[in-house]
PDB file of C-alpha atoms in Angstrom:
ATOM      1  CA  GLN A   1      14.174  21.929  24.977  1.00  0.00           C
ATOM      2  CA  LEU A   2      14.764  20.518  21.488  1.00  0.00           C
ATOM      3  CA  LYS A   3      11.711  20.519  19.255  1.00  0.00           C
ATOM      4  CA  VAL A   4      10.946  20.113  15.549  1.00  0.00           C
ATOM      5  CA  VAL A   5       7.492  20.945  14.196  1.00  0.00           C
ATOM      6  CA  GLU A   6       6.461  20.530  10.576  1.00  0.00           C
ATOM      7  CA  SER A   7       3.397  22.248   9.126  1.00  0.00           C
ATOM      8  CA  GLY A   8       1.835  23.398   5.881  1.00  0.00           C
ATOM      9  CA  GLY A   9       0.759  20.143   4.324  1.00  0.00           C
ATOM     10  CA  GLY A  10      -2.591  19.576   2.693  1.00  0.00           C
ATOM     11  CA  LEU A  11      -4.483  18.444  -0.362  1.00  0.00           C
ATOM     12  CA  VAL A  12      -3.483  20.015  -3.664  1.00  0.00           C
ATOM     13  CA  GLN A  13      -4.200  19.308  -7.296  1.00  0.00           C
ATOM     14  CA  PRO A  14      -1.460  18.201  -9.688  1.00  0.00           C
ATOM     15  CA  GLY A  15       0.466  21.223 -10.875  1.00  0.00           C
ATOM     16  CA  GLY A  16      -0.261  23.125  -7.684  1.00  0.00           C
ATOM     17  CA  SER A  17       2.095  24.451  -5.015  1.00  0.00           C
ATOM     18  CA  LEU A  18       2.563  24.165  -1.275  1.00  0.00           C
ATOM     19  CA  ARG A  19       5.041  25.609   1.172  1.00  0.00           C
ATOM     20  CA  LEU A  20       5.968  23.493   4.160  1.00  0.00           C
ATOM     21  CA  SER A  21       7.468  24.970   7.314  1.00  0.00           C
ATOM     22  CA  CYS A  22       9.806  23.430   9.849  1.00  0.00           C
ATOM     23  CA  THR A  23      10.016  25.360  13.096  1.00  0.00           C
ATOM     24  CA  LEU A  24      13.003  24.523  15.286  1.00  0.00           C
ATOM     25  CA  THR A  25      13.368  25.125  18.999  1.00  0.00           C
ATOM     26  CA  GLY A  26      16.664  24.623  20.744  1.00  0.00           C
ATOM     27  CA  PHE A  27      18.667  24.317  17.529  1.00  0.00           C
ATOM     28  CA  ASP A  28      20.794  26.827  15.706  1.00  0.00           C
ATOM     29  CA  LEU A  29      20.047  26.554  11.976  1.00  0.00           C
ATOM     30  CA  ASP A  30      23.501  27.795  11.042  1.00  0.00           C
ATOM     31  CA  GLU A  31      25.228  25.003  12.957  1.00  0.00           C
ATOM     32  CA  LYS A  32      23.314  21.972  11.736  1.00  0.00           C
ATOM     33  CA  ASN A  33      22.868  19.873   8.642  1.00  0.00           C
ATOM     34  CA  ILE A  34      19.124  19.750   8.059  1.00  0.00           C
ATOM     35  CA  GLY A  35      16.771  18.365   5.496  1.00  0.00           C
ATOM     36  CA  TRP A  36      13.350  17.393   4.288  1.00  0.00           C
ATOM     37  CA  PHE A  37      12.418  13.767   3.895  1.00  0.00           C
ATOM     38  CA  ARG A  38       9.241  12.158   2.681  1.00  0.00           C
ATOM     39  CA  GLN A  39       7.643   8.805   3.209  1.00  0.00           C
ATOM     40  CA  ALA A  40       4.913   7.394   1.013  1.00  0.00           C
ATOM     41  CA  PRO A  41       2.729   4.534   2.252  1.00  0.00           C
ATOM     42  CA  GLY A  42       4.616   1.262   2.059  1.00  0.00           C
ATOM     43  CA  LYS A  43       7.896   2.949   1.194  1.00  0.00           C
ATOM     44  CA  GLU A  44      10.977   3.937   3.106  1.00  0.00           C
ATOM     45  CA  ARG A  45      11.633   7.507   4.133  1.00  0.00           C
ATOM     46  CA  ALA A  46      13.785   9.197   1.514  1.00  0.00           C
ATOM     47  CA  ALA A  47      15.671  12.459   1.372  1.00  0.00           C
ATOM     48  CA  VAL A  48      14.127  15.189  -0.730  1.00  0.00           C
ATOM     49  CA  LEU A  49      16.334  18.208  -0.053  1.00  0.00           C
ATOM     50  CA  CYS A  50      19.145  18.665   2.441  1.00  0.00           C
ATOM     51  CA  ILE A  51      21.288  21.618   3.286  1.00  0.00           C
ATOM     52  CA  GLY A  52      24.569  21.761   5.111  1.00  0.00           C
ATOM     53  CA  LYS A  53      25.858  24.163   7.717  1.00  0.00           C
ATOM     54  CA  LYS A  54      25.892  27.722   6.428  1.00  0.00           C
ATOM     55  CA  ASN A  55      24.526  26.415   3.124  1.00  0.00           C
ATOM     56  CA  PHE A  56      27.892  25.074   1.949  1.00  0.00           C
ATOM     57  CA  THR A  57      26.408  21.846   0.628  1.00  0.00           C
ATOM     58  CA  GLN A  58      23.020  21.064  -0.811  1.00  0.00           C
ATOM     59  CA  TYR A  59      21.490  17.782  -1.883  1.00  0.00           C
ATOM     60  CA  ILE A  60      18.450  17.706  -4.147  1.00  0.00           C
ATOM     61  CA  SER A  61      16.670  14.510  -5.119  1.00  0.00           C
ATOM     62  CA  ASP A  62      16.470  14.009  -8.880  1.00  0.00           C
ATOM     63  CA  ALA A  63      12.731  13.531  -8.475  1.00  0.00           C
ATOM     64  CA  VAL A  64      12.226  17.128  -7.345  1.00  0.00           C
ATOM     65  CA  LYS A  65      14.954  19.071  -9.133  1.00  0.00           C
ATOM     66  CA  GLY A  66      13.619  22.230 -10.674  1.00  0.00           C
ATOM     67  CA  ARG A  67      10.394  22.013  -8.652  1.00  0.00           C
ATOM     68  CA  PHE A  68      11.320  22.112  -4.954  1.00  0.00           C
ATOM     69  CA  ALA A  69      13.544  24.515  -3.051  1.00  0.00           C
ATOM     70  CA  ILE A  70      14.675  25.088   0.514  1.00  0.00           C
ATOM     71  CA  SER A  71      14.795  28.485   2.130  1.00  0.00           C
ATOM     72  CA  LEU A  72      15.741  29.554   5.632  1.00  0.00           C
ATOM     73  CA  ASN A  73      14.643  32.223   8.045  1.00  0.00           C
ATOM     74  CA  ALA A  74      17.582  32.039  10.419  1.00  0.00           C
ATOM     75  CA  ALA A  75      16.257  34.790  12.663  1.00  0.00           C
ATOM     76  CA  ALA A  76      13.061  32.840  13.285  1.00  0.00           C
ATOM     77  CA  ASN A  77      14.758  29.409  13.145  1.00  0.00           C
ATOM     78  CA  VAL A  78      12.402  28.225  10.430  1.00  0.00           C
ATOM     79  CA  MET A  79      13.167  26.181   7.339  1.00  0.00           C
ATOM     80  CA  TYR A  80      10.781  26.130   4.413  1.00  0.00           C
ATOM     81  CA  LEU A  81      10.215  23.712   1.569  1.00  0.00           C
ATOM     82  CA  GLN A  82       8.641  25.384  -1.448  1.00  0.00           C
ATOM     83  CA  MET A  83       7.048  22.770  -3.666  1.00  0.00           C
ATOM     84  CA  ASN A  84       5.885  23.742  -7.140  1.00  0.00           C
ATOM     85  CA  ASN A  85       4.355  21.792 -10.005  1.00  0.00           C
ATOM     86  CA  LEU A  86       3.358  19.025  -7.624  1.00  0.00           C
ATOM     87  CA  LYS A  87       2.766  15.520  -8.922  1.00  0.00           C
ATOM     88  CA  PRO A  88       0.778  12.631  -7.425  1.00  0.00           C
ATOM     89  CA  GLU A  89       4.046  10.817  -6.709  1.00  0.00           C
ATOM     90  CA  ASP A  90       5.014  13.690  -4.398  1.00  0.00           C
ATOM     91  CA  SER A  91       2.307  12.568  -1.986  1.00  0.00           C
ATOM     92  CA  GLY A  92       3.417  11.367   1.414  1.00  0.00           C
ATOM     93  CA  THR A  93       4.311  12.480   4.895  1.00  0.00           C
ATOM     94  CA  TYR A  94       7.054  15.081   4.930  1.00  0.00           C
ATOM     95  CA  TYR A  95       9.496  15.253   7.798  1.00  0.00           C
ATOM     96  CA  CYS A  96      12.083  17.795   8.742  1.00  0.00           C
ATOM     97  CA  THR A  97      15.248  16.347  10.269  1.00  0.00           C
ATOM     98  CA  VAL A  98      17.952  18.134  12.213  1.00  0.00           C
ATOM     99  CA  ALA A  99      21.060  16.004  12.106  1.00  0.00           C
ATOM    100  CA  SER A 100      23.100  14.864  15.062  1.00  0.00           C
ATOM    101  CA  SER A 101      25.083  12.745  12.631  1.00  0.00           C
ATOM    102  CA  SER A 102      25.071  12.929   8.859  1.00  0.00           C
ATOM    103  CA  ILE A 103      26.546  12.101   5.503  1.00  0.00           C
ATOM    104  CA  LEU A 104      25.846  14.999   3.196  1.00  0.00           C
ATOM    105  CA  ALA A 105      27.140  15.562  -0.300  1.00  0.00           C
ATOM    106  CA  ARG A 106      25.711  16.802  -3.572  1.00  0.00           C
ATOM    107  CA  ASN A 107      24.662  13.258  -4.439  1.00  0.00           C
ATOM    108  CA  MET A 108      23.787  11.884  -1.022  1.00  0.00           C
ATOM    109  CA  CYS A 109      21.931  12.855   2.114  1.00  0.00           C
ATOM    110  CA  ILE A 110      21.745  10.611   5.154  1.00  0.00           C
ATOM    111  CA  LEU A 111      20.716  12.420   8.313  1.00  0.00           C
ATOM    112  CA  SER A 112      20.155  10.924  11.724  1.00  0.00           C
ATOM    113  CA  GLY A 113      18.678  13.147  14.364  1.00  0.00           C
ATOM    114  CA  ALA A 114      15.532  14.850  15.529  1.00  0.00           C
ATOM    115  CA  SER A 115      12.365  14.981  13.473  1.00  0.00           C
ATOM    116  CA  GLY A 116       8.837  16.093  14.116  1.00  0.00           C
ATOM    117  CA  GLN A 117       5.614  14.236  13.568  1.00  0.00           C
ATOM    118  CA  GLY A 118       5.509  15.169   9.925  1.00  0.00           C
ATOM    119  CA  THR A 119       2.979  16.899   7.731  1.00  0.00           C
ATOM    120  CA  GLN A 120       0.857  15.121   5.159  1.00  0.00           C
ATOM    121  CA  VAL A 121       0.896  16.144   1.523  1.00  0.00           C
ATOM    122  CA  THR A 122      -1.640  14.687  -0.872  1.00  0.00           C
ATOM    123  CA  VAL A 123      -1.526  15.501  -4.560  1.00  0.00           C
ATOM    124  CA  SER A 124      -4.686  14.379  -6.251  1.00  0.00           C
ATOM    125  CA  PRO A 125      -7.173  15.677  -8.861  1.00  0.00           C
TER     126      PRO A 125
END
């Protein structure tokens, strides 16, 4: 059974940190392009960070460079998104996507595939 579950969201003050988790069932992390996307109210879902098979390629949105990072626990099939120095504009619902088809380069990430229900992040004083 294929399953994607995001967790770890919450309310945090500007400048704070959160770590989101994406737990995968039925997928092999090493064999998939995967990524984190976020969607703010009234806006389209946009790629935040994406990573290619075996970490050969990584895309990082300019908006989060130097603040966000992906890490993997391949043994547990979990992907993390470490978010530091959070800003109000980082607020939104964060989704993890496991690609069945993708365009992934250092300057572009378009993934189509399985996502979970998302986890809400709110950055507010």
